């Protein structure tokens, strides 16, 4: 009898890993014969913020990466960041699928800010987390309204740090995801733009096709469970908010912001659009190929 596969997953904001948490809670991983452990990556904090040049920060962040240290073999994040990390990794990580989470981020300002629409952010710094979804989605959203030279983003760190900077007035705008969007709205903050985006998963070479297939079957079941009713699982998200910042109850999060689909292969055409856009912003070098960064482990 062979040993059960053991996989450690690195987590960031839980809204992007909710299907994996549901698969654990409901015993789907166990039923597939795979042992899954979660480790949480500490966000880059305000100690290095604000930072205006993304080249001064690793795509894996300023805090320890469990994936790069070899302590985790799976890691989910935004599509753009994962393309960059697949090029930067020293442990052989590759993009192996699109993730199940298709959630969004909103660019927000305080309620007393004069801005009412995205064009009002010309020359206004937006707080983001470099090389993560908030960074890329802010750029890609705002360039639909503003010339690139009038778009300004700066690294502040994870969502709590960005929310606090917005609250304290140290930055005029910030990109936030759930449950932080709902928390901000409850406190009177305004959304100027909101966009949904694809994420991807990178895996180390130690994750074989059979193990990933087991994980994927469990995640597909979890996606179906979430799409039936996500409310029983939203406590995972609301628990991210420290009580001193306010509270969000699971029923207060709009279900329309929670979008989960079956993981799918990362197609070359989508990669090329994303890669070319990143090159145009100087976010990645123009010296990589699809086959060098992607190794799909999910069938069509």
GROMACS .gro file of N, CA, C and O in nm, residues 4 13-14 44 63 73 90 101 105 112 122 149 161 167 170 177 191 214 239 250 258 276 286:
model
   92
    4UNK      N    1  -0.016   0.796   0.157
    4UNK     CA    2  -0.105   0.901   0.109
    4UNK      C    3  -0.022   1.023   0.071
    4UNK      O    4   0.069   1.062   0.145
   13UNK      N    5  -0.503   3.601   0.102
   13UNK     CA    6  -0.640   3.637   0.138
   13UNK      C    7  -0.732   3.518   0.114
   13UNK      O    8  -0.732   3.458   0.005
   14UNK      N    9  -0.813   3.486   0.213
   14UNK     CA   10  -0.888   3.361   0.209
   14UNK      C   11  -1.000   3.361   0.108
   14UNK      O   12  -1.048   3.255   0.068
   44UNK      N   13   0.345   4.155   0.336
   44UNK     CA   14   0.437   4.266   0.351
   44UNK      C   15   0.366   4.375   0.430
   44UNK      O   16   0.250   4.403   0.406
   63UNK      N   17   0.826   3.928   0.286
   63UNK     CA   18   0.825   3.834   0.397
   63UNK      C   19   0.847   3.693   0.343
   63UNK      O   20   0.844   3.669   0.223
   73UNK      N   21   0.404   2.345  -0.150
   73UNK     CA   22   0.421   2.303  -0.289
   73UNK      C   23   0.310   2.355  -0.381
   73UNK      O   24   0.317   2.334  -0.502
   90UNK      N   25   1.298   2.992  -0.774
   90UNK     CA   26   1.424   2.916  -0.770
   90UNK      C   27   1.400   2.769  -0.739
   90UNK      O   28   1.495   2.692  -0.729
  101UNK      N   29  -1.113   3.053  -0.783
  101UNK     CA   30  -1.166   3.182  -0.742
  101UNK      C   31  -1.155   3.285  -0.855
  101UNK      O   32  -1.047   3.309  -0.907
  105UNK      N   33  -1.157   4.307  -0.698
  105UNK     CA   34  -1.108   4.410  -0.608
  105UNK      C   35  -1.171   4.543  -0.650
  105UNK      O   36  -1.204   4.563  -0.766
  112UNK      N   37  -1.555   6.106   0.252
  112UNK     CA   38  -1.545   6.251   0.241
  112UNK      C   39  -1.452   6.296   0.129
  112UNK      O   40  -1.427   6.415   0.113
  122UNK      N   41  -0.671   6.076  -1.138
  122UNK     CA   42  -0.553   6.119  -1.216
  122UNK      C   43  -0.448   6.176  -1.121
  122UNK      O   44  -0.474   6.272  -1.048
  149UNK      N   45   0.053   5.773  -1.785
  149UNK     CA   46   0.138   5.866  -1.708
  149UNK      C   47   0.062   5.933  -1.594
  149UNK      O   48   0.124   5.993  -1.504
  161UNK      N   49  -0.339   4.651   0.592
  161UNK     CA   50  -0.253   4.769   0.590
  161UNK      C   51  -0.310   4.875   0.496
  161UNK      O   52  -0.311   4.995   0.529
  167UNK      N   53  -0.807   5.458   0.594
  167UNK     CA   54  -0.878   5.511   0.711
  167UNK      C   55  -0.805   5.629   0.773
  167UNK      O   56  -0.866   5.730   0.811
  170UNK      N   57  -0.346   5.846   0.515
  170UNK     CA   58  -0.209   5.847   0.465
  170UNK      C   59  -0.201   5.814   0.317
  170UNK      O   60  -0.096   5.831   0.255
  177UNK      N   61  -1.019   4.386  -0.147
  177UNK     CA   62  -1.104   4.272  -0.181
  177UNK      C   63  -1.196   4.244  -0.062
  177UNK      O   64  -1.190   4.311   0.041
  191UNK      N   65  -1.679   5.321  -0.358
  191UNK     CA   66  -1.616   5.247  -0.467
  191UNK      C   67  -1.614   5.335  -0.592
  191UNK      O   68  -1.717   5.386  -0.634
  214UNK      N   69  -0.631   1.448  -0.775
  214UNK     CA   70  -0.709   1.425  -0.653
  214UNK      C   71  -0.750   1.558  -0.590
  214UNK      O   72  -0.866   1.577  -0.550
  239UNK      N   73  -1.344   3.645   0.962
  239UNK     CA   74  -1.248   3.631   1.072
  239UNK      C   75  -1.116   3.700   1.044
  239UNK      O   76  -1.035   3.718   1.136
  250UNK      N   77  -2.123   3.737   0.800
  250UNK     CA   78  -2.130   3.664   0.673
  250UNK      C   79  -2.246   3.707   0.584
  250UNK      O   80  -2.231   3.718   0.462
  258UNK      N   81  -1.872   3.697  -0.497
  258UNK     CA   82  -1.808   3.569  -0.473
  258UNK      C   83  -1.833   3.478  -0.592
  258UNK      O   84  -1.944   3.428  -0.611
  276UNK      N   85   0.215   3.995  -2.268
  276UNK     CA   86   0.246   4.114  -2.348
  276UNK      C   87   0.207   4.241  -2.273
  276UNK      O   88   0.278   4.343  -2.280
  286UNK      N   89   1.094   4.056  -2.132
  286UNK     CA   90   1.041   3.996  -2.255
  286UNK      C   91   1.135   3.885  -2.303
  286UNK      O   92   1.188   3.890  -2.414
   0.00000   0.00000   0.00000
